[in-house]
Amino acid sequence: MKLSDARPGMELEVYKLPDDSIKAHFVRLGVTEGTKVKCAYKLPGGTVVISKRHQEIAVGSEIAKKIIVKKI
Amino acid sequence: MHAHKSAEIKTGKEFKKLVLVGNPNVGKSIFFNYLTGLYVEVSNYPGTTVEILKGKYKNFIVYDTPGIYGLSSFNDEERIAKNIIIDADVILNVVDAVNLERDLFLTLQLIDTGKPVIVALNMMDEAERKKIKINVERLSKLLGVPVIPTVAVKQIGFDKLVNAIENACIGNRDKKLLDKILFVSRKFNISEIESLLLVEGDSETVDKLKTKFDGEIYNYDEREKVYIERRNRVNQIVAEVVSIDTAGGRISGLIGRIAMHPIFGIVFIGLVLYLAYLIIGKLIAQDLVDFTENKIGVQIYEYNVKRFVANYFPVEINVNVIGEDDEIVDSRSFIFERGLKKSPELLSELQNFVRGKNVEYEFNFKNPILVIFFGEFGVLTMTVRYLLFLLLPLVVGFYLMLAILEDSGYLPRLATFVDKLMNYIGLNGKAIIPTILGFGCVTMATITTRLLSTTREKRIMTAILQITIPCSAQLAVITTLLMRAGFNAILTYILVMFSVFVFVGVVLNKILPGGATPLLIDLPPMRIPRIDNLIRKTWMRTFYFIKEAGMWFFIGAFAIGVMQVTGLLDKWIQLLSPLTVSWLQLPAEASRAFIMGIVRRDFGAAGFYSLDLTPMQTVAGLVTITLLVPCIASLMVMLKERGVVEGLIIWISSWVVAFTVGGIVSQILI
């Protein structure tokens, strides 16, 4: 499913990141295809906040729509 | 490096460049402050509004760079940090021990540049609290550079760190990547760091070199491969050196969680913004400034300066006696043909007249030069008053609040929350700050457009601020006038202004190439800001603002002064009258209010008090005056921030928009 469809509290594995500079950003921040993250919050407007260990990353809805995740 | 001649030290030839690099919110500034002490130069990176800090430490010139996650050109901050790093002799990389997995990506990238690196492993106390254990020796061995554990806020490890700076060395570079870099570097005859950037497809480096080598250089872009490999190496290193005793635990504290809650988060934003408006828009912009500007600025500073000049030159002094309700109850004019000193009798007559009364003085000098320097808009009277007694308190207040928002870690959360809304007008979430500040003071808000990461966003934000947002001084007058005009007038005014706000944003979003930067940010933990850091930050920015903007204020005042004595100001008012009368359907005197609005925004609107307008005339007039670019101060700051050409385009657009919209409103309503 898309990251934009994830609900708060879900444990997820990143399956596919879009092939452009967005991917580069994610890789820098420590998220690659295969990384396990948690959907921490979902804000009005569709922004998703994912968490990974001691890190929280806010992902705008436009980007969240382009990320495929698997529920685990 | 030879000789220790003092002359050479002064020219800076012997100094090496030590560049501080790190992810955002890792405590870099504390290191910078520690190393450089008090003597710091703040400057804008050429052609941008990103602040660069520069100071000295021993035989180093120390540069602070904006926080970045990697070396490339994805935004202004990165471009600037990258360009400083290109010239670095030694890199001090500050790393957050809690977020090693994130931060080491940049560290490995810095090591891959082939520059000598030393790593400060900061926030060791926080890592300890979170039961994160790091094998520092092993980390240093794997990276191939010195790694010094520190707790910056307590200055723990700083002695060791400064002693180790000279041990900074070239680390363990990625072997395959290194071969590639050396090959590219030889082939195009460019530096190793440049070839690294080329291999990583850095757009700025590619653009710079493509004219030289045609399309050939595109063949070397392997960003994705290099990035993924580096990421894997980081993960391996982290797996090897980090051991965590607990299973994660809570990430953000209670406030952090409230701030991101879908419902409480909005309440929290409301609270923060209201507090900000209360403190800056009301307490400082109105109450404090009212005291500093009128009491200290007008009654003490300006009075004494003008009085001193009046001693020696011909002057007409109008004395207005102020009654209990702030109205003028009596006035008299005294003409000193040869200055106060030469006519002691007239002076004592004046003194007798004012004795025991609450009075206001108006000094009208005959000499045009004196008018320019000491008159109503005088360079040495109004400008100084503006800068020191009006702007300075505001600037300090704004920067302090901004520093609190930045250092507490709330700013990125706030930006995240409102991101979607701001997208519609081509901006991202961070733009909420200048927008809200604009209702306090547009001049200051224009400066905070620096927070935005792309030129496009700064452009849109500046235009919106300058054209559509009324500042608190003007709002006070507008509110009073609208209250008199009735409910329909209030509703119409708000509706028109909001439409224009959205319209300007949407149109600029459409016509300017590019789009809003999509949101993808790492949220730092919420922390209690450190007071000394807040003070230092506020002081440096304030000092820099006054130093930089000051000159522009003097130029602006000088220009207005010249226009006043040459009669151009009156010409301008006359020129506007036909437009005011036939198109806006307002009395001819209203055009004076428009021009006065340039000098100071609330003067303009206040000029409507005496005009006896119908409710709908009030709306048309207020719409026009709000849309005009605010005061001369904000015009000057805009010219400085956005450059003369762009600034003038926005300024002229504001005249066009103001008179067009004002006219349409008038034609429909009246």
XYZ file of C-alpha atoms in Angstrom:
742
model
C 0.000 0.000 0.000
C 0.974 3.646 -0.205
C 2.475 5.355 2.812
C -0.330 7.907 2.525
C -2.804 5.134 3.378
C -0.988 4.040 6.537
C -2.665 4.596 9.886
C -0.964 5.837 13.064
C 0.605 2.989 15.017
C 1.238 0.741 12.014
C 4.625 -0.947 11.721
C 5.809 -0.727 8.125
C 8.593 -1.787 5.831
C 9.560 0.580 3.051
C 9.149 -1.310 -0.185
C 9.657 1.253 -2.944
C 10.916 4.829 -2.924
C 10.431 7.160 -5.925
C 13.450 7.366 -8.225
C 14.560 10.968 -7.928
C 16.038 13.422 -5.467
C 13.401 12.344 -2.942
C 15.112 8.986 -2.750
C 18.443 10.702 -2.187
C 16.919 12.633 0.716
C 15.540 9.473 2.277
C 18.817 7.639 1.906
C 20.616 10.487 3.646
C 18.118 10.482 6.487
C 18.612 6.762 6.888
C 15.603 5.313 5.102
C 16.157 2.932 2.205
C 14.046 0.270 0.591
C 13.776 -2.433 3.241
C 13.986 -0.088 6.248
C 11.441 -0.731 8.995
C 9.571 2.320 10.196
C 6.474 3.136 12.201
C 3.675 5.464 11.205
C 3.758 7.785 14.221
C 1.226 10.469 13.356
C -1.039 11.434 10.533
C -1.843 15.107 10.266
C -4.769 16.931 8.708
C -3.898 17.430 5.041
C -2.279 14.028 4.710
C 1.210 14.639 6.053
C 2.595 11.449 7.594
C 5.184 11.405 10.365
C 7.208 8.219 10.412
C 9.499 7.196 13.213
C 12.538 5.022 13.243
C 14.414 4.437 16.458
C 15.186 7.927 17.816
C 14.216 9.738 14.700
C 11.016 11.301 13.445
C 10.588 12.262 9.810
C 7.721 14.333 8.438
C 6.667 13.281 4.941
C 4.356 15.567 2.972
C 1.271 14.001 1.429
C 2.583 14.455 -2.117
C 5.635 12.363 -1.295
C 3.741 9.889 0.894
C 1.593 9.013 -2.107
C 4.682 7.976 -4.054
C 6.057 5.621 -1.410
C 5.024 1.984 -1.340
C 5.150 0.266 2.056
C 4.325 -3.182 3.406
C 2.542 -3.695 6.694
C 4.389 -5.966 9.113
C 53.768 28.043 5.900
C 56.871 29.983 6.781
C 57.860 32.903 8.971
C 55.855 34.286 11.819
C 55.763 37.871 10.752
C 52.878 39.752 12.256
C 52.213 41.479 8.961
C 51.438 38.168 7.388
C 49.033 37.192 10.128
C 47.141 40.369 9.524
C 46.740 39.690 5.832
C 45.414 36.261 6.755
C 47.748 34.336 4.516
C 48.767 31.988 7.277
C 45.250 31.216 8.395
C 43.708 27.887 7.600
C 40.013 27.476 7.050
C 38.319 25.356 9.695
C 34.765 24.627 8.661
C 32.103 23.353 11.070
C 29.722 20.970 9.389
C 26.828 18.960 10.749
C 23.178 18.004 10.504
C 20.653 20.576 11.743
C 20.194 20.777 15.531
C 23.339 18.930 16.568
C 24.736 21.815 18.640
C 27.157 23.145 16.067
C 26.708 26.741 17.161
C 27.932 25.957 20.690
C 31.189 24.656 19.235
C 31.464 27.709 17.051
C 30.861 30.052 19.980
C 33.399 28.208 22.102
C 36.088 28.364 19.443
C 35.593 31.923 18.243
C 34.604 33.755 21.411
C 32.998 37.137 21.052
C 34.522 38.372 17.844
C 32.347 37.017 15.145
C 31.507 38.354 11.734
C 28.024 37.722 10.424
C 27.573 38.093 6.717
C 25.290 37.000 3.980
C 26.575 34.511 1.555
C 26.984 36.435 -1.731
C 23.725 36.663 -3.618
C 21.686 35.001 -0.900
C 20.214 35.829 2.462
C 21.640 32.842 4.276
C 23.704 33.896 7.261
C 27.307 32.859 7.421
C 29.252 33.145 10.653
C 32.973 33.620 10.611
C 35.412 33.938 13.491
C 38.984 33.265 14.508
C 40.541 30.546 16.576
C 44.337 30.391 16.946
C 45.633 30.176 13.387
C 42.261 29.177 11.968
C 39.485 31.139 10.414
C 36.417 29.283 11.611
C 33.270 29.090 9.476
C 29.895 27.971 10.698
C 27.691 26.471 7.994
C 23.939 25.879 7.795
C 22.837 22.455 9.062
C 22.714 19.924 6.223
C 22.104 16.206 5.794
C 24.388 15.785 2.825
C 26.669 17.555 0.398
C 24.764 18.633 -2.691
C 22.559 21.415 -4.064
C 19.038 20.491 -3.064
C 18.430 23.882 -1.426
C 20.161 27.222 -0.728
C 21.576 26.050 2.606
C 23.192 23.016 1.037
C 24.619 24.985 -1.844
C 26.205 27.452 0.540
C 27.540 24.853 2.958
C 28.954 22.943 0.016
C 30.715 25.972 -1.431
C 32.334 26.757 1.907
C 33.385 23.134 2.332
C 34.989 23.128 -1.117
C 37.497 25.708 0.166
C 37.978 24.120 3.599
C 41.391 23.111 4.917
C 40.031 21.195 7.902
C 36.492 19.996 8.553
C 35.107 19.720 12.081
C 32.084 17.468 11.748
C 29.644 17.640 14.661
C 27.632 14.447 15.001
C 24.605 13.690 17.163
C 25.400 10.507 19.107
C 21.698 9.707 19.423
C 21.164 9.811 15.679
C 24.381 8.252 14.511
C 22.642 6.374 11.742
C 21.406 9.593 10.203
C 24.479 11.742 10.851
C 27.225 9.377 9.714
C 25.995 9.617 6.130
C 27.287 13.175 5.994
C 30.429 12.151 7.873
C 31.316 9.482 5.313
C 30.537 11.888 2.498
C 32.872 14.467 4.039
C 35.588 11.832 4.398
C 35.069 10.899 0.738
C 35.927 14.469 -0.263
C 39.529 13.737 0.746
C 39.676 16.688 3.161
C 41.098 16.272 6.677
C 38.208 15.604 9.062
C 37.768 15.466 12.824
C 34.519 14.298 14.382
C 32.928 15.674 17.556
C 30.554 13.008 18.815
C 28.108 15.290 20.587
C 25.172 14.774 22.947
C 26.850 11.867 24.663
C 24.786 12.567 27.803
C 21.546 12.204 25.901
C 22.764 9.008 24.310
C 23.629 7.686 27.753
C 20.204 8.538 29.052
C 18.709 6.641 26.148
C 21.012 3.721 26.973
C 22.868 3.994 23.702
C 26.436 2.773 24.054
C 28.967 3.767 21.422
C 32.396 2.218 21.047
C 34.212 5.450 20.249
C 37.610 3.889 19.637
C 36.172 1.437 17.168
C 34.222 4.215 15.431
C 37.375 6.275 15.091
C 39.205 3.275 13.662
C 36.471 2.522 11.123
C 36.232 6.136 10.010
C 39.979 6.657 10.041
C 39.681 10.083 11.687
C 39.813 11.270 15.325
C 36.461 11.014 17.117
C 36.070 13.026 20.333
C 33.014 12.454 22.559
C 31.494 15.728 23.793
C 28.586 17.220 25.678
C 28.518 20.666 24.135
C 26.021 22.292 26.489
C 28.321 21.452 29.422
C 31.512 21.976 27.421
C 32.572 18.434 28.282
C 35.269 17.131 25.955
C 36.066 20.561 24.517
C 39.668 20.588 25.818
C 40.323 17.280 24.156
C 38.634 18.408 20.988
C 40.648 21.593 20.525
C 43.854 19.688 21.164
C 42.849 17.138 18.571
C 41.998 19.608 15.804
C 45.526 19.452 14.487
C 45.247 15.664 14.310
C 42.419 15.924 11.809
C 43.270 13.675 8.906
C 42.056 12.154 5.713
C 39.879 9.214 6.705
C 39.095 5.812 5.244
C 37.590 6.605 1.898
C 35.413 4.245 -0.074
C 37.950 2.400 -2.248
C 35.869 1.954 -5.391
C 34.580 5.491 -5.186
C 38.103 6.802 -4.665
C 39.343 5.151 -7.880
C 36.473 6.728 -9.731
C 37.127 10.137 -8.170
C 40.811 10.046 -9.042
C 39.988 9.017 -12.598
C 37.439 11.801 -13.092
C 39.678 14.302 -11.360
C 42.573 13.553 -13.732
C 40.411 13.367 -16.802
C 38.838 16.802 -16.368
C 41.647 18.304 -14.329
C 39.405 19.235 -11.403
C 39.822 18.892 -7.628
C 38.909 15.670 -5.843
C 35.969 17.205 -4.037
C 34.623 18.513 -7.332
C 34.924 15.128 -8.952
C 33.151 13.552 -5.978
C 30.314 16.026 -6.476
C 30.288 15.264 -10.175
C 30.075 11.531 -9.550
C 27.223 12.211 -7.141
C 25.412 14.230 -9.777
C 25.489 17.526 -7.893
C 23.518 19.833 -10.166
C 25.561 22.959 -9.454
C 28.873 21.265 -10.205
C 27.432 19.675 -13.339
C 26.159 23.065 -14.535
C 29.490 24.688 -13.822
C 31.475 22.127 -15.750
C 29.142 21.236 -18.566
C 30.075 24.189 -20.768
C 33.681 23.089 -20.453
C 33.217 19.437 -21.250
C 29.912 19.261 -23.139
C 27.597 16.390 -22.344
C 30.399 14.027 -21.490
C 30.256 14.701 -17.764
C 26.722 13.353 -17.492
C 28.181 9.884 -17.956
C 29.694 9.985 -14.511
C 26.555 10.577 -12.485
C 26.125 7.573 -10.216
C 24.388 9.254 -7.319
C 21.944 6.538 -6.483
C 24.562 3.801 -6.461
C 27.023 5.853 -4.418
C 24.341 6.916 -1.953
C 23.019 3.414 -1.374
C 26.521 2.034 -0.916
C 27.362 4.792 1.541
C 24.131 4.170 3.406
C 25.019 0.463 3.669
C 28.445 1.325 5.025
C 26.867 3.626 7.611
C 24.504 0.877 8.695
C 27.408 -1.565 8.994
C 29.445 0.860 11.068
C 26.486 1.628 13.327
C 25.793 -2.084 13.776
C 29.398 -2.570 14.783
C 29.858 0.325 17.234
C 26.419 0.983 18.733
C 24.691 -1.189 21.276
C 21.335 -0.253 22.718
C 20.238 -1.614 26.067
C 16.550 -0.853 25.778
C 14.106 -1.461 23.004
C 13.746 2.084 21.757
C 11.465 3.778 24.241
C 9.586 6.999 23.768
C 10.838 9.185 21.016
C 9.479 12.596 21.803
C 8.469 13.985 25.165
C 4.957 14.929 26.125
C 5.086 18.363 24.509
C 6.500 16.880 21.323
C 3.575 14.495 21.181
C 0.959 17.133 21.930
C 2.494 19.326 19.226
C 1.933 16.622 16.620
C -1.526 15.518 17.739
C -4.114 16.151 14.987
C -6.410 18.092 17.329
C -4.291 19.260 20.274
C -1.605 20.180 17.763
C -3.872 22.805 16.227
C -4.790 24.162 19.652
C -1.099 24.282 20.482
C -0.337 26.221 17.288
C -3.110 28.660 18.082
C -1.654 29.163 21.529
C 1.893 29.683 20.285
C 0.851 32.092 17.553
C -1.426 34.029 19.874
C 1.369 34.303 22.416
C 3.758 35.451 19.704
C 1.281 38.072 18.521
C 0.620 39.202 22.070
C 4.285 39.640 22.852
C 5.479 41.072 19.575
C 2.403 42.529 17.923
C 1.039 44.069 21.060
C 3.504 44.317 23.924
C 6.477 45.339 21.827
C 5.039 46.763 18.601
C 2.493 48.912 20.378
C 3.097 49.454 24.071
C 6.880 49.372 24.300
C 7.461 51.091 20.970
C 4.900 53.730 21.881
C 7.067 54.554 24.858
C 10.478 54.329 23.198
C 9.407 56.077 20.015
C 7.250 58.853 21.359
C 8.741 59.481 24.753
C 12.403 58.825 24.083
C 12.530 59.246 20.309
C 10.311 62.263 19.714
C 10.233 64.092 23.019
C 13.796 63.589 24.140
C 16.017 62.732 21.175
C 14.414 64.647 18.314
C 13.474 67.613 20.467
C 17.004 68.104 21.733
C 18.630 67.650 18.338
C 16.258 70.077 16.651
C 16.471 72.495 19.519
C 20.249 72.476 19.284
C 20.200 73.205 15.557
C 17.543 75.849 16.081
C 19.959 77.742 18.318
C 21.958 78.837 15.308
C 19.665 78.828 12.271
C 16.430 80.509 11.188
C 13.471 78.485 12.347
C 9.751 78.660 12.846
C 8.582 76.830 15.958
C 4.933 75.850 16.207
C 3.858 75.051 19.717
C 0.697 72.996 20.116
C -0.853 72.793 23.544
C -2.329 69.350 24.140
C -5.478 69.002 26.195
C -6.554 66.156 28.422
C -8.124 64.175 25.573
C -5.031 64.331 23.360
C -6.484 67.082 21.212
C -4.863 70.395 20.365
C -6.448 73.128 22.465
C -4.189 76.025 21.595
C -1.271 76.712 19.298
C 1.137 79.517 18.612
C 3.902 80.054 16.163
C 7.251 81.674 16.973
C 9.529 82.805 14.176
C 13.226 83.107 14.972
C 14.767 84.884 11.990
C 18.340 84.297 13.133
C 18.094 81.356 15.495
C 17.222 81.007 19.166
C 20.501 82.415 20.503
C 20.094 85.724 18.705
C 16.565 86.413 19.999
C 16.560 85.829 23.756
C 13.386 87.905 24.286
C 11.311 85.806 21.913
C 12.758 82.671 23.472
C 11.717 83.678 26.964
C 8.281 84.563 25.583
C 8.087 81.006 24.239
C 9.217 79.593 27.543
C 6.554 81.580 29.354
C 3.934 80.318 26.926
C 4.721 76.642 27.467
C 5.253 76.813 31.230
C 3.111 74.245 33.032
C 1.451 73.038 29.816
C 1.579 69.761 27.939
C 2.953 70.820 24.556
C 4.211 69.469 21.243
C 6.801 71.248 19.126
C 7.108 71.469 15.377
C 10.370 72.852 14.086
C 10.259 74.212 10.545
C 13.688 75.089 9.249
C 14.073 77.483 6.322
C 17.257 76.039 4.916
C 16.497 73.037 2.613
C 19.672 71.228 3.710
C 18.543 71.495 7.315
C 15.135 70.185 6.310
C 16.730 67.107 4.753
C 18.788 66.394 7.837
C 16.658 67.698 10.701
C 13.154 68.139 9.251
C 10.022 66.021 9.481
C 11.636 63.145 7.580
C 15.164 64.167 8.558
C 18.069 61.836 8.030
C 19.404 62.616 11.496
C 16.041 62.956 13.194
C 13.381 60.599 11.798
C 15.814 57.926 10.637
C 17.636 57.676 13.942
C 14.327 57.624 15.773
C 13.070 54.864 13.479
C 16.155 52.746 13.766
C 16.856 52.993 17.457
C 13.509 53.643 19.079
C 11.038 51.980 16.742
C 12.862 49.149 15.012
C 15.432 48.110 17.557
C 12.912 46.925 20.189
C 10.976 45.115 17.465
C 14.063 43.509 16.007
C 15.207 42.233 19.392
C 11.732 40.875 20.137
C 11.422 39.147 16.781
C 14.815 37.565 16.825
C 14.358 36.380 20.370
C 11.101 34.697 19.490
C 12.567 33.211 16.364
C 15.505 31.848 18.344
C 13.127 30.278 20.865
C 11.118 28.641 18.089
C 14.285 27.391 16.404
C 16.105 26.144 19.491
C 13.098 24.474 21.068
C 12.602 22.340 17.981
C 9.036 23.568 17.546
C 9.599 25.411 14.265
C 9.885 22.269 12.092
C 6.776 20.829 13.776
C 4.776 23.975 13.196
C 5.935 24.002 9.588
C 4.903 20.375 9.194
C 1.456 21.105 10.510
C 0.535 23.944 8.194
C 2.476 22.716 5.195
C -0.524 21.575 3.197
C -2.306 24.919 3.619
C 0.673 26.974 2.550
C 1.187 24.757 -0.513
C -1.823 26.348 -2.185
C 0.003 29.643 -2.451
C 3.253 28.055 -3.539
C 4.855 28.126 -0.122
C 5.783 25.482 2.361
C 5.005 25.262 6.045
C 7.863 27.452 7.214
C 6.158 30.416 5.549
C 3.704 30.552 8.435
C 6.328 32.427 10.469
C 6.759 35.470 8.203
C 3.005 35.515 7.539
C 2.120 35.759 11.215
C 4.970 38.145 11.967
C 3.722 40.371 9.156
C 0.678 41.278 11.192
C 3.109 42.593 13.773
C 5.596 44.374 11.563
C 6.045 43.822 7.846
C 9.612 45.105 7.887
C 10.775 42.409 10.263
C 8.685 39.740 8.629
C 10.412 40.551 5.349
C 13.725 39.740 6.967
C 12.489 36.415 8.296
C 11.700 35.307 4.738
C 15.280 34.074 5.053
C 13.907 31.034 6.814
C 12.492 29.819 3.537
C 14.785 27.558 1.617
C 14.344 28.572 -2.003
C 14.518 31.909 -3.801
C 11.124 31.220 -5.310
C 9.522 30.952 -1.882
C 11.277 34.064 -0.609
C 9.977 35.919 -3.650
C 6.349 34.866 -3.229
C 6.423 35.457 0.504
C 7.922 38.929 0.196
C 5.338 39.967 -2.375
C 2.473 38.660 -0.246
C 3.811 40.402 2.840
C 4.484 43.709 1.199
C 1.256 43.859 -0.724
C -1.444 42.204 1.327
C -0.559 42.035 5.020
C -1.363 45.065 7.193
C 1.026 45.611 10.107
C -0.091 46.134 13.688
C 0.318 49.909 13.589
C -1.924 50.095 10.557
C -4.315 47.474 11.885
C -5.040 49.618 14.923
C -6.079 52.554 12.731
C -7.942 50.330 10.266
C -9.906 48.676 13.053
C -10.989 52.026 14.459
C -12.098 53.312 11.057
C -13.928 50.097 10.177
C -15.712 50.009 13.519
C -17.112 53.415 12.699
C -18.120 52.280 9.209
C -20.166 49.336 10.448
C -20.457 45.584 10.090
C -20.900 45.444 6.316
C -17.787 47.494 5.808
C -15.772 45.191 8.090
C -16.989 42.105 6.265
C -16.304 43.592 2.838
C -12.828 44.680 3.851
C -11.881 41.256 5.238
C -13.333 39.483 2.221
C -11.514 41.697 -0.269
C -8.191 41.489 1.577
C -8.367 37.735 1.956
C -9.209 37.288 -1.740
C -6.268 39.437 -2.736
C -3.997 37.485 -0.368
C -5.000 34.186 -1.951
C -5.007 35.700 -5.447
C -1.476 37.106 -5.192
C -0.194 33.797 -3.830
C -1.950 31.619 -6.390
C -0.964 33.836 -9.330
C 2.690 34.010 -8.298
C 2.633 30.270 -7.707
C 1.374 29.822 -11.276
C 3.662 32.247 -13.081
C 6.941 31.589 -11.274
C 8.677 28.473 -12.554
C 8.994 25.548 -10.155
C 6.730 24.522 -7.323
C 6.515 24.374 -3.568
C 9.283 22.238 -2.117
C 7.659 19.020 -1.017
C 7.859 18.417 2.703
C 10.446 15.931 3.856
C 12.112 16.893 7.098
C 13.681 15.294 10.092
C 11.966 16.484 13.252
C 14.434 17.311 16.018
C 13.456 16.460 19.586
C 11.756 19.228 21.554
C 14.195 20.776 24.003
C 14.223 23.651 26.430
C 16.285 26.351 24.709
C 19.482 27.465 26.375
C 19.256 31.065 27.522
C 22.856 31.987 26.675
C 22.445 30.602 23.187
C 19.209 32.564 22.713
C 20.831 35.776 23.869
C 23.848 35.295 21.692
C 21.797 34.456 18.628
C 19.449 37.402 19.170
C 22.299 39.809 19.793
C 24.265 38.743 16.712
C 21.298 38.924 14.380
C 20.144 42.250 15.799
C 23.585 43.774 15.516
C 23.911 42.525 11.988
C 20.471 43.795 11.024
C 21.104 47.303 12.297
C 24.518 47.352 10.674
C 23.233 46.178 7.312
C 19.813 47.800 7.143
C 20.820 51.050 8.834
C 22.439 52.508 5.755
C 19.316 51.838 3.680
C 17.176 53.751 6.106
C 19.432 56.763 5.831
C 19.298 56.577 2.043
C 15.504 56.289 2.106
C 15.083 59.231 4.422
C 17.486 61.285 2.364
C 15.482 60.564 -0.796
C 12.189 61.540 0.834
C 13.795 64.655 2.299
C 15.041 65.724 -1.112
C 11.603 65.088 -2.609
C 10.062 67.198 0.106
C 12.296 70.256 -0.336
C 12.212 70.115 -4.131
C 8.418 69.940 -4.130
C 8.392 66.508 -5.771
C 6.414 65.047 -2.897
C 3.621 67.566 -3.510
C 3.793 66.918 -7.256
C 3.288 63.248 -6.583
C 0.281 63.959 -4.408
C -1.180 66.194 -7.157
C -0.493 63.539 -9.760
C -2.516 61.043 -7.758
C -5.502 63.315 -7.150
C -7.357 62.765 -10.446
C -7.014 59.012 -9.968
C -8.182 59.316 -6.385
C -11.183 61.448 -7.258
C -12.532 59.850 -10.409
C -11.415 56.230 -10.116
C -11.454 55.626 -6.361
C -14.236 58.208 -5.833
C -12.562 59.630 -2.770
C -11.908 63.275 -1.837
C -8.717 64.722 -3.363
C -7.145 65.079 0.097
C -7.061 61.261 0.318
C -4.095 61.207 -2.056
C -2.032 62.906 0.621
C -2.913 60.025 2.930
C -1.622 57.565 0.335
C 1.701 59.299 0.026
C 2.011 59.740 3.763
C 1.454 56.012 4.010
C 4.820 55.588 2.338
C 6.520 57.465 5.108
C 4.730 55.508 7.747
C 1.872 53.155 7.245
C -0.373 54.216 10.073
C 0.040 57.916 9.177
C -1.589 57.066 5.880
C -4.647 55.378 7.294
C -4.864 57.957 10.069
C -5.181 60.620 7.373
C -8.685 59.237 6.714
C -9.949 60.204 10.156
C -10.619 63.774 9.176
C -12.052 63.067 5.722
C -15.657 62.271 6.597
C -16.056 59.250 4.333
C -19.099 57.067 3.744
C -18.728 53.451 4.947
C -18.045 52.116 1.444
C -15.616 54.945 0.679
C -13.806 53.920 3.846
C -13.564 50.350 2.585
C -12.250 51.422 -0.819
C -9.742 53.772 0.748
C -8.523 51.276 3.337
C -8.203 48.483 0.789
C -6.065 50.749 -1.364
C -3.883 51.873 1.492
C -3.383 48.365 2.860
C -2.325 47.058 -0.535
C 0.230 49.800 -1.069
C 3.682 48.773 0.024
C 3.946 49.694 3.685
C 6.372 52.139 5.142
C 9.676 53.309 3.764
C 11.432 51.015 6.249
C 9.902 47.883 4.812
C 10.534 49.103 1.259
C 14.183 49.576 2.111
C 14.481 46.187 3.755
C 12.794 44.581 0.778
C 15.224 46.264 -1.607
C 18.054 44.953 0.482
C 16.719 41.418 0.859
C 15.389 40.862 -2.631
C 17.630 43.176 -4.625
C 16.768 46.498 -6.254
C 15.177 45.138 -9.436
C 12.917 42.601 -7.790
C 12.129 44.984 -4.943
C 11.068 47.715 -7.354
C 8.952 45.281 -9.355
C 7.096 44.302 -6.186
C 6.817 47.954 -5.167
C 5.365 49.035 -8.517
C 3.068 45.988 -8.548
C 1.766 47.062 -5.177
C 0.761 50.448 -6.612
C -0.934 48.769 -9.557
C -2.694 46.171 -7.409
C -3.697 48.766 -4.807
C -5.278 51.176 -7.252
C -6.812 48.462 -9.408
C -8.440 46.585 -6.555
C -9.338 49.780 -4.685
C -10.921 51.151 -7.860
C -12.879 47.995 -8.600
C -14.185 47.905 -5.039
C -15.135 51.547 -5.319
C -16.822 51.171 -8.707
C -18.886 48.245 -7.478
C -19.784 49.585 -4.046
C -20.145 53.323 -4.417
